[in-house]
Short mmCIF file of C-alpha atoms and ligand atoms in Angstrom, two decimals:
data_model
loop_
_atom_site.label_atom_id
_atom_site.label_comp_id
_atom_site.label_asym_id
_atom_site.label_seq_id
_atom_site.Cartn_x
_atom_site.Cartn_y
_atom_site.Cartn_z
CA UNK T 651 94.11 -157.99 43.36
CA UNK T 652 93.15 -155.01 41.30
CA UNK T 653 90.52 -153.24 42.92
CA UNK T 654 88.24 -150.24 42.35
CA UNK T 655 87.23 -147.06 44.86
CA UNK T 656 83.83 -146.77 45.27
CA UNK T 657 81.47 -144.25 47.30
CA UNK T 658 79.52 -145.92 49.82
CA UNK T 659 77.47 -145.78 53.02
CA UNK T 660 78.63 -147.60 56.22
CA UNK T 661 80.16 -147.38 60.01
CA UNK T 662 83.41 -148.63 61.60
CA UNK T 663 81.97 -149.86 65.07
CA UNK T 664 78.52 -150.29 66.83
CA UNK T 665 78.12 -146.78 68.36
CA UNK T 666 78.63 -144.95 65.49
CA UNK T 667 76.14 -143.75 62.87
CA UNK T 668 76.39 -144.84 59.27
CA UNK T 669 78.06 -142.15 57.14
CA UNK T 670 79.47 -142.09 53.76
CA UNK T 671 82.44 -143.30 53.42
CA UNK T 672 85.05 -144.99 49.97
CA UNK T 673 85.48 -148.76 49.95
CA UNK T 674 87.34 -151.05 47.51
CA UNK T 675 85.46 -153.08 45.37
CA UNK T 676 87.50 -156.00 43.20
CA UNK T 677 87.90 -155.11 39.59
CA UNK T 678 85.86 -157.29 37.76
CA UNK T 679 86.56 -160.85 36.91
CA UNK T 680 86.32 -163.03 33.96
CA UNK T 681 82.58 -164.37 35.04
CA UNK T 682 81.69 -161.16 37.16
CA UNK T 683 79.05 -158.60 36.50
CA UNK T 684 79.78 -154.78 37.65
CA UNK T 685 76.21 -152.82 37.94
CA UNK T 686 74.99 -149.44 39.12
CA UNK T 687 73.32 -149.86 42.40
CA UNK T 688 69.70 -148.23 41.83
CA UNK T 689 68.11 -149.41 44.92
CA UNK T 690 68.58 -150.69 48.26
CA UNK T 691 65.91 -152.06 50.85
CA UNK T 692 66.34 -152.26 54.20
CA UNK T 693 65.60 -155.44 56.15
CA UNK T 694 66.07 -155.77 59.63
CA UNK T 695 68.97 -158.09 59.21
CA UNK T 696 71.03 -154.99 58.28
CA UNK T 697 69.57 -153.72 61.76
CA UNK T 698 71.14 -156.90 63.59
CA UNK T 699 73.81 -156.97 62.04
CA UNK T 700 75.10 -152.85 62.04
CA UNK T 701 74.07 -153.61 65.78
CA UNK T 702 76.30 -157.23 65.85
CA UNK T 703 73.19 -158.73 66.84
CA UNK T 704 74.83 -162.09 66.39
CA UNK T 705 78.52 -161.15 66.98
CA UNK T 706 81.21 -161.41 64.57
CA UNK T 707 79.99 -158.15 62.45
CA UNK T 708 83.60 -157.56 60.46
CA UNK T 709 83.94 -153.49 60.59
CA UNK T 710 83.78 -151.23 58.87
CA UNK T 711 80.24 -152.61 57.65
CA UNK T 712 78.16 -151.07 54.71
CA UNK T 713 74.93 -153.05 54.43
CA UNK T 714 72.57 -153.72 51.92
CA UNK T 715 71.46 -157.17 50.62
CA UNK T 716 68.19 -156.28 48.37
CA UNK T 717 70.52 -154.53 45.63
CA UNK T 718 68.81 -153.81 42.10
CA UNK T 719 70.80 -152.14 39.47
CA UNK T 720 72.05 -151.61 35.46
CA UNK T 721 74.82 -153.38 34.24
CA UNK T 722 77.74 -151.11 33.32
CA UNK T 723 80.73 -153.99 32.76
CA UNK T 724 80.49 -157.78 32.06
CA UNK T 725 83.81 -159.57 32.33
CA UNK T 726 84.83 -161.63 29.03
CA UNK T 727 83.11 -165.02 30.14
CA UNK T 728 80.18 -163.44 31.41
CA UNK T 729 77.16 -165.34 28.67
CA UNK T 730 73.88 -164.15 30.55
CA UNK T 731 74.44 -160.01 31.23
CA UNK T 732 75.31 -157.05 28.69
CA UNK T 733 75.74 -153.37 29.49
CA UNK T 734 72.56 -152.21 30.40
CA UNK T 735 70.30 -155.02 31.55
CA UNK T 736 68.55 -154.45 34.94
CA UNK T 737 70.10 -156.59 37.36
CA UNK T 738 69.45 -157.87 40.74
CA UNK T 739 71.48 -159.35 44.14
CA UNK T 740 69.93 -160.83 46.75
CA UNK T 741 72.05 -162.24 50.08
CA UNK T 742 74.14 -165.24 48.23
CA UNK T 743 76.60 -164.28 46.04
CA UNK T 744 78.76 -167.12 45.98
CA UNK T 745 79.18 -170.80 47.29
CA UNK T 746 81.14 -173.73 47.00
CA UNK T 747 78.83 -175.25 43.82
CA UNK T 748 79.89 -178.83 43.86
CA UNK T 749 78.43 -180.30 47.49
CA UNK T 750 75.33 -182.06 47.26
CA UNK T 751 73.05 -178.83 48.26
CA UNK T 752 74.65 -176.63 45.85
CA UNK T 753 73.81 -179.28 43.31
CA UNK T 754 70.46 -178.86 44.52
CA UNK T 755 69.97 -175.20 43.89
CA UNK T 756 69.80 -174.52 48.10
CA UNK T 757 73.29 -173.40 47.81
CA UNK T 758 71.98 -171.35 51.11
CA UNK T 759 73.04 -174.47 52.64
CA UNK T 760 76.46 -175.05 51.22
CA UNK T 761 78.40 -177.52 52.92
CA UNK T 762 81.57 -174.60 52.67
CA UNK T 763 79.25 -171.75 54.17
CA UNK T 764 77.75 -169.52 51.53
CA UNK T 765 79.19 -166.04 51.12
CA UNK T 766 76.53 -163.29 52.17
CA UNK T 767 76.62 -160.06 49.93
CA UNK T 768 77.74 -158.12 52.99
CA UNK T 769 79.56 -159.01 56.06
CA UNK T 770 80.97 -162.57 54.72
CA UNK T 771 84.58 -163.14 53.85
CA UNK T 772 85.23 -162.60 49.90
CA UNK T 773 86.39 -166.03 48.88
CA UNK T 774 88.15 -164.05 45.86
CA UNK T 775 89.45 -161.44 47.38
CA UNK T 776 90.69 -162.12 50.32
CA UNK T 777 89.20 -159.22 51.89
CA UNK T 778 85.37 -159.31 53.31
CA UNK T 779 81.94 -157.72 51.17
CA UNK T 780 80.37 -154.85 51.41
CA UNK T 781 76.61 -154.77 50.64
CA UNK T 782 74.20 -152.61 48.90
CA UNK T 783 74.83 -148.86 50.23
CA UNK T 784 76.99 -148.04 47.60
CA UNK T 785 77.22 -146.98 44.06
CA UNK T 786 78.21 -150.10 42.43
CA UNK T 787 78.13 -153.84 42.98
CA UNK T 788 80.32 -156.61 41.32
CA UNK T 789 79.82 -160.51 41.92
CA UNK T 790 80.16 -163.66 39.76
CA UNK T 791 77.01 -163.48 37.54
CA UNK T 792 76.22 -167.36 38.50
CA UNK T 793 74.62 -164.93 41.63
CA UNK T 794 73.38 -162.37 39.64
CA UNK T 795 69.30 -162.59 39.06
CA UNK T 796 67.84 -161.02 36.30
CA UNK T 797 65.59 -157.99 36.91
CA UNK T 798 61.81 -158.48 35.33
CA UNK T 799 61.00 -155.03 34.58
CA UNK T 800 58.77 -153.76 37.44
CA UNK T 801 56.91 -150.82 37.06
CA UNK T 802 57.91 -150.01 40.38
CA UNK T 803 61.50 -150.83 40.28
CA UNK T 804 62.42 -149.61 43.76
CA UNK T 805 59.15 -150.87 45.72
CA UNK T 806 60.56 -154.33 43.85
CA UNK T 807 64.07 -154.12 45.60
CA UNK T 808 62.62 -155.90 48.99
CA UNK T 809 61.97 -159.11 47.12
CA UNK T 810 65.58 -159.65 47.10
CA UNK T 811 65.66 -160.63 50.39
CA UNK T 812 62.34 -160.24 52.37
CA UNK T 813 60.31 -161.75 49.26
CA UNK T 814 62.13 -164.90 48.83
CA UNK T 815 62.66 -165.70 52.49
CA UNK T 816 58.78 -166.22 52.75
CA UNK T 817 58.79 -167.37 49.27
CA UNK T 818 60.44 -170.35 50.08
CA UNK T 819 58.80 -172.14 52.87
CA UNK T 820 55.47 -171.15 51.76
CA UNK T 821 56.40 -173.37 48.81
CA UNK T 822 58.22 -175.62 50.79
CA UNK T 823 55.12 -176.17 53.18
CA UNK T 824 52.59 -176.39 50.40
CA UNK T 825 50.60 -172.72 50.77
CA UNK T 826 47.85 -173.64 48.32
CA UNK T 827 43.88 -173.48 48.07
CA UNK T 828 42.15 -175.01 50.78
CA UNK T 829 45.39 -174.48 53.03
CA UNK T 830 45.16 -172.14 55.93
CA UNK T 831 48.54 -170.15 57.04
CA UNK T 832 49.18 -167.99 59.65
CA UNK T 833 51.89 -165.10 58.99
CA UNK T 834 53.29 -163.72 62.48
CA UNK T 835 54.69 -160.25 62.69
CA UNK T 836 54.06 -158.09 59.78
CA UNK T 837 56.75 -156.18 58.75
CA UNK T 838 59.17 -156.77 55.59
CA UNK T 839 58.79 -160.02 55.79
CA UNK T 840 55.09 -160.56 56.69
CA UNK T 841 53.35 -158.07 54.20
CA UNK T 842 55.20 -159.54 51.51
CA UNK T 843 54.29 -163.26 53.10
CA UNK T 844 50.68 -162.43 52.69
CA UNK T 845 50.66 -161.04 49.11
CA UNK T 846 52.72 -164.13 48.08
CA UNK T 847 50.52 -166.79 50.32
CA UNK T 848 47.38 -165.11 48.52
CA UNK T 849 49.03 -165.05 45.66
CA UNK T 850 49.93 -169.20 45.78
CA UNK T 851 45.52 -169.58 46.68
CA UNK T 852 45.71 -170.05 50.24
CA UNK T 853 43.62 -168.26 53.34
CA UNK T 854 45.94 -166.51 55.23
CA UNK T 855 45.51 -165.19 58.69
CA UNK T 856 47.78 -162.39 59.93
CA UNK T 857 48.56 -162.38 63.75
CA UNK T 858 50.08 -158.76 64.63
CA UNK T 859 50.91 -157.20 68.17
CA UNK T 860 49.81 -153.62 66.33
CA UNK T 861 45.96 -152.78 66.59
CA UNK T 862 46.63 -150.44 63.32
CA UNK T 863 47.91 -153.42 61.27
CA UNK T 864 44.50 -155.14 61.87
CA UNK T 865 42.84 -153.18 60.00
CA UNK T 866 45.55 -152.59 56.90
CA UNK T 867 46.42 -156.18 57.16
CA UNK T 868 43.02 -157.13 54.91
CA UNK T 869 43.74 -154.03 52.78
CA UNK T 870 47.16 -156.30 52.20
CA UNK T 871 44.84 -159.44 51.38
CA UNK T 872 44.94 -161.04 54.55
CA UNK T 873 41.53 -163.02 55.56
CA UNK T 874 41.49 -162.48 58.42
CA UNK T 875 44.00 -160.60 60.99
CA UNK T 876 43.96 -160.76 64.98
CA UNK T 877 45.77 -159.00 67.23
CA UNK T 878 47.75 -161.35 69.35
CA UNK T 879 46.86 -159.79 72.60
CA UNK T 880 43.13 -160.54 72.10
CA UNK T 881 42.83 -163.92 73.68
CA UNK T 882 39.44 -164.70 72.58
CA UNK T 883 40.25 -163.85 68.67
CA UNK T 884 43.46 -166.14 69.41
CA UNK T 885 40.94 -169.05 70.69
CA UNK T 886 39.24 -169.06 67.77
CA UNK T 887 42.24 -170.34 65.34
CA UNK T 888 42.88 -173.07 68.23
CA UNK T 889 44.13 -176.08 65.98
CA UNK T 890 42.76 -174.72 62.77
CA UNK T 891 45.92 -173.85 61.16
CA UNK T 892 48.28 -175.72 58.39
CA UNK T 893 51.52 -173.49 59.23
CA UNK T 894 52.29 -170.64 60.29
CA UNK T 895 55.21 -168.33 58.66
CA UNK T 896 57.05 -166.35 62.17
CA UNK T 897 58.49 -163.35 61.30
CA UNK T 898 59.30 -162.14 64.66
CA UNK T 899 62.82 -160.04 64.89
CA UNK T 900 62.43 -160.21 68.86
CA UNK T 901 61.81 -162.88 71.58
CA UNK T 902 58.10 -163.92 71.86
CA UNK T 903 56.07 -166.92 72.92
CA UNK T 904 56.69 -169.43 70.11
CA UNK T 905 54.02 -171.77 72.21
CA UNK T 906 50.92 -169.89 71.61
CA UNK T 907 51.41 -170.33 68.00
CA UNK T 908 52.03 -174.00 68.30
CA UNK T 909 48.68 -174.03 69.56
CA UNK T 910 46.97 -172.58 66.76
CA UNK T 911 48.78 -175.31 64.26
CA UNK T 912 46.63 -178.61 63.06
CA UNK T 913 47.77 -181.77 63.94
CA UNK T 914 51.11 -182.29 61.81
CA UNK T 915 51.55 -178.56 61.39
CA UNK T 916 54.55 -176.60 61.75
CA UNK T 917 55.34 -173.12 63.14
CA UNK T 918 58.27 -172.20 60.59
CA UNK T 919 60.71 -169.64 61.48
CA UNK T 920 61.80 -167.27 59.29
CA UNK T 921 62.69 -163.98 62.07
CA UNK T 922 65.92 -164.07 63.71
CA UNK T 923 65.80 -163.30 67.24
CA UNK T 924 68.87 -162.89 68.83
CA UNK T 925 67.78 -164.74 71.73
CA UNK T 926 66.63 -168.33 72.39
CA UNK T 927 63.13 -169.71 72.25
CA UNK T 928 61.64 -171.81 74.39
CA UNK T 929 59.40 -174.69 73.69
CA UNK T 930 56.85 -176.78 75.83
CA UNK T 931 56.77 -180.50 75.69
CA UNK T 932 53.30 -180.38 74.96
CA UNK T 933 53.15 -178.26 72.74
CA UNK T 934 55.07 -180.10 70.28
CA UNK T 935 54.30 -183.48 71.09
CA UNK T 936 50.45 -183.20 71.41
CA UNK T 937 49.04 -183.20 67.33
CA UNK T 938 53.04 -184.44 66.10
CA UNK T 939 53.44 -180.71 65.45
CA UNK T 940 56.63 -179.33 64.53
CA UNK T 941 58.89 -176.02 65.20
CA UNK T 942 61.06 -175.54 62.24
CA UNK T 943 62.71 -172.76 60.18
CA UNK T 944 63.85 -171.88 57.09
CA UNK T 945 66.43 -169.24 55.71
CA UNK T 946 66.25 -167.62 52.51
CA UNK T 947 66.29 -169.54 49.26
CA UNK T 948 68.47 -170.67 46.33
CA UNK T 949 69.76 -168.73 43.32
CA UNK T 950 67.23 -170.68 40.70
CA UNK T 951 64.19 -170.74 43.61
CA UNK T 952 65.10 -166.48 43.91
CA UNK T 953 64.50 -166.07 39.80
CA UNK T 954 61.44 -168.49 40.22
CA UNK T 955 59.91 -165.68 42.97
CA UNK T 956 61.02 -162.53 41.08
CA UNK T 957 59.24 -164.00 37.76
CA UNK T 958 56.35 -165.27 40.29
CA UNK T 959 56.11 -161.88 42.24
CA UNK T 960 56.52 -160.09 38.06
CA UNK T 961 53.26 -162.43 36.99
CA UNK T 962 50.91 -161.74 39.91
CA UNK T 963 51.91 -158.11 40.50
CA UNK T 964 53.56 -158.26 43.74
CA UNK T 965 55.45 -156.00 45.24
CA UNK T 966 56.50 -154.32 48.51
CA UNK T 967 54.70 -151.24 50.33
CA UNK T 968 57.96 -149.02 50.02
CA UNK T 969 58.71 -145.84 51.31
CA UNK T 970 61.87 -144.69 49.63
CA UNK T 971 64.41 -142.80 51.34
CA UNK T 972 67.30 -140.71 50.20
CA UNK T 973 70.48 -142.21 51.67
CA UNK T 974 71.04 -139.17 54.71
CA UNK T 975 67.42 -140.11 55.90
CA UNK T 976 69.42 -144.04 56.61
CA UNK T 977 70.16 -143.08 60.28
CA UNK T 978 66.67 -142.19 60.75
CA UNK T 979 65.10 -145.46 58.38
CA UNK T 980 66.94 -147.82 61.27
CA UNK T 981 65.53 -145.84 64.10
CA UNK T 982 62.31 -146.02 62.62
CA UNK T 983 63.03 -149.71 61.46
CA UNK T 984 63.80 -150.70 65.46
CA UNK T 985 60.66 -148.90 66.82
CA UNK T 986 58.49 -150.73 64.40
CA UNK T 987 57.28 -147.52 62.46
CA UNK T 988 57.75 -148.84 58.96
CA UNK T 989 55.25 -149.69 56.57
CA UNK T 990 56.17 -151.75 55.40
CA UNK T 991 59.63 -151.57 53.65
CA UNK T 992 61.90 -148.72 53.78
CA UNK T 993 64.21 -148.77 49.94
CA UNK T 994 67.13 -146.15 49.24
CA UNK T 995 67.03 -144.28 46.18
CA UNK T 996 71.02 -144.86 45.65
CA UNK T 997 70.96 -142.08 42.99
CA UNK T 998 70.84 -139.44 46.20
CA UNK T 999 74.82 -140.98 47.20
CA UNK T 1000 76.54 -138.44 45.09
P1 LIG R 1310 60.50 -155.87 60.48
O1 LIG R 1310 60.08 -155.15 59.25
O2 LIG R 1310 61.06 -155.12 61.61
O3 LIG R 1310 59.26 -156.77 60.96
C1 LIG R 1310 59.28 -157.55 62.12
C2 LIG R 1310 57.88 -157.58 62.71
O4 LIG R 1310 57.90 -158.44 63.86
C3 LIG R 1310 57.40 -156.24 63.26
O5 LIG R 1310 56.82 -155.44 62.26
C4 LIG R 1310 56.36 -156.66 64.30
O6 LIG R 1310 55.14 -157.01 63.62
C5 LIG R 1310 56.95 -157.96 64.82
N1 LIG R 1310 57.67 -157.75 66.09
C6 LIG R 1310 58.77 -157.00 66.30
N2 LIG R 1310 59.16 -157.07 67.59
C7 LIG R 1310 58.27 -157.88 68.20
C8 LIG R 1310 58.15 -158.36 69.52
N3 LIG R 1310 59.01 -158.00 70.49
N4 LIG R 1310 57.13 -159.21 69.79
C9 LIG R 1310 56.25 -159.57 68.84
N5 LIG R 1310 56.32 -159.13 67.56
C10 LIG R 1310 57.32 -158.30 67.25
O7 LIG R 1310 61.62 -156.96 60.11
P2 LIG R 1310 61.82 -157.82 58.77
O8 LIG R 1310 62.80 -157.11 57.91
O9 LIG R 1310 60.52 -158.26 58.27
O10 LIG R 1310 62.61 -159.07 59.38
C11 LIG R 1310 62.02 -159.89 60.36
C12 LIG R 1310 63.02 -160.84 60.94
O11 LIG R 1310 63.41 -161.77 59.93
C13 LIG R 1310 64.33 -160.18 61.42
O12 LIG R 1310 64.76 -160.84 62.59
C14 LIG R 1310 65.28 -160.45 60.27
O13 LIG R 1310 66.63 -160.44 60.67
C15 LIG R 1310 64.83 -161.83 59.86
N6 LIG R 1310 65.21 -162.25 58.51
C16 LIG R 1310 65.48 -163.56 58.34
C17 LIG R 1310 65.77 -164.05 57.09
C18 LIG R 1310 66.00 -165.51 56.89
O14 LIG R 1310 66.44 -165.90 55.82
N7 LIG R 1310 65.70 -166.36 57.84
C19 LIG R 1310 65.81 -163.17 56.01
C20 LIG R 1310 65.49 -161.84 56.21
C21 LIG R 1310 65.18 -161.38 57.47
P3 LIG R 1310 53.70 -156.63 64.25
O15 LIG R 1310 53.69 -155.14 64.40
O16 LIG R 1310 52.75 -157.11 63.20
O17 LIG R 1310 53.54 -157.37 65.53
ZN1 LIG R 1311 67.31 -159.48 54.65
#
């Protein structure tokens, strides 16, 4: 397959730092969009997986999976794109789109396995992707969202991934007035969780192992925020909560949580630990409670949060980087000294 050269930022094993290096894209196809990489964020999935996390990282690795851009090619089927529209990928950019949860617009759940923008065998080319740290992107456009026009473009990049992963079980769970949810851990993922839960009417109460994100949480919109080593503050949410979104990246007590959930609620992961959790009997069977997760969202559900996320103003506390500070944003990123999103300006890859 005709491919392309592009410049790009990424490592060939676990040990090594990311550095710039050329990759080959595929030239486009008849339904494929090529765009200008503007902006990257940086979730802490990249973190697991330049770290193979989960095993099976395919080297060399360039991550990236909240990609905004311009258009600069459309292929010759290609209906919703022209040169120059502000573009968007977020983690899926392609999937079977016949089984029964394709159908459904949760194509995140494809019966064939969904291919990831990075790290994910490339169903068309044969070879595997390569995500967002680099100047160009090319997928089928049926993955390609379309950019509202944020004032702050780059602080909008996160939504991509960290927006719509809370996005969509808030939804799915019913965050609404006169519905209290909890949002553990707030990073990426959280801060964006409360906006959007405040956003959708709801009370939300932050739970946070950091005494400084107390405070900031309610600057955020949070209702309330306790720090999770503060028993008595924890006592007081005993049963009082509908759900609670867990952003948690590490291993932690998923039982103390349970605790805080009304009868019928549901602790929801969204974080990925690399580890198991464990779960008490009780916990789970006293108040029909339920432990549950959720990952990501579908292609329609992604353009329904951007356009949400557009209406209400939302978007992510970003500090952006130039892409030789990316070493440093991980470091930073595994310590927990982000706030709350860290988003390369890709124009700095020359
Ligand atoms: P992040 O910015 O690093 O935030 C994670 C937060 O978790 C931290 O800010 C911290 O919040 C809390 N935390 C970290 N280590 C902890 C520990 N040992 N014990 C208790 N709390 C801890 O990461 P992110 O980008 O938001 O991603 C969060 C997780 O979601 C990652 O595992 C990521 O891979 C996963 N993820 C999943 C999906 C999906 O579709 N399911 C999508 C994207 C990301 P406090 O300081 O407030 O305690
Ligand atoms: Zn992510």
């Amino acid at each position: 397959m005709e491919t392309k050269q592009v410049k790009a930022y990424g490592k060939e094993s676990v040990t090594q730092a990311l550095h710039e290096m050329t990759i080959s894209r595929r030239a486009i196809q008849p339904h494929d969009v090529e765009f200008e990489v503007l902006y990257c964020g940086i979730c802490h999935s990249d973190l697991h997986q330049i770290k193979n996390d989960f095993g099976g990282t395919m080297w060399p690795i360039v991550p990236g999976h909240e990609i905004v851009g311009r258009v600069t090619a459309v292929g010759g089927h290609v209906k919703g794109f022209k040169v120059g529209d502000l573009a968007a990928v977020g983690c899926i950019v392609d999937s079977c789109g016949h089984c029964e949860y394709c159908e459904d617009g949760i194509e995140q759940f494809c019966d064939e396995g969904v291919t990831f923008s990075f790290n994910s065998e490339d169903k068309v080319s044969g070879g595997h992707t390569f995500g967002g740290f680099s100047k160009t992107y090319v997928c089928n456009e049926k993955y390609v969202l379309k950019m509202p026009s944020f004032e702050n473009l780059a602080a909008a990049a996160p939504l991509l991934c960290a927006g719509i992963t809370v996005y969509s079980p808030l939804k799915h769970w019913g965050a609404a007035p006169g519905k209290k949810v909890g949002v553990l851990g707030i990073g990426g993922l959280g801060h964006l969780a409360v906006k959007i839960a405040k956003a959708m009417g709801a009370e939300v109460i932050v739970f946070t192992t950091s005494p400084n994100k107390v405070e900031d949480a309610k600057r955020l919109g949070a209702d309330e925020a306790v720090l999770s080593s503060d028993a008595e503050a924890m006592n007081k949410y005993n049963r009082r909560l509908h759900f609670i979104i867990d952003t948690v990246s590490a291993k932690h007590d998923v039982n103390t949580y349970l605790n805080l959930l009304r009868p019928d609620g549901s602790v929801v992961l969204v974080g990925l630990p690399p580890e198991a959790l464990e779960i008490g009997a009780f916990n789970v069977v006293s108040g029909r409670k339920s432990f549950s997760g959720s990952n990501i969202g579908g292609i329609a559900e992604t353009q329904e949060m951007l356009d949400f996320c557009f209406k209400h103003n939302i978007v992510a506390e970003s500090e952006i980087i130039n892409i030789d500070y990316v070493n440093t944003a991980f470091e930073r990123l595994e310590k927990g000294d982000v706030h709350y999103r860290f988003v390369i300006d890709m124009a700095s890859l020359v």
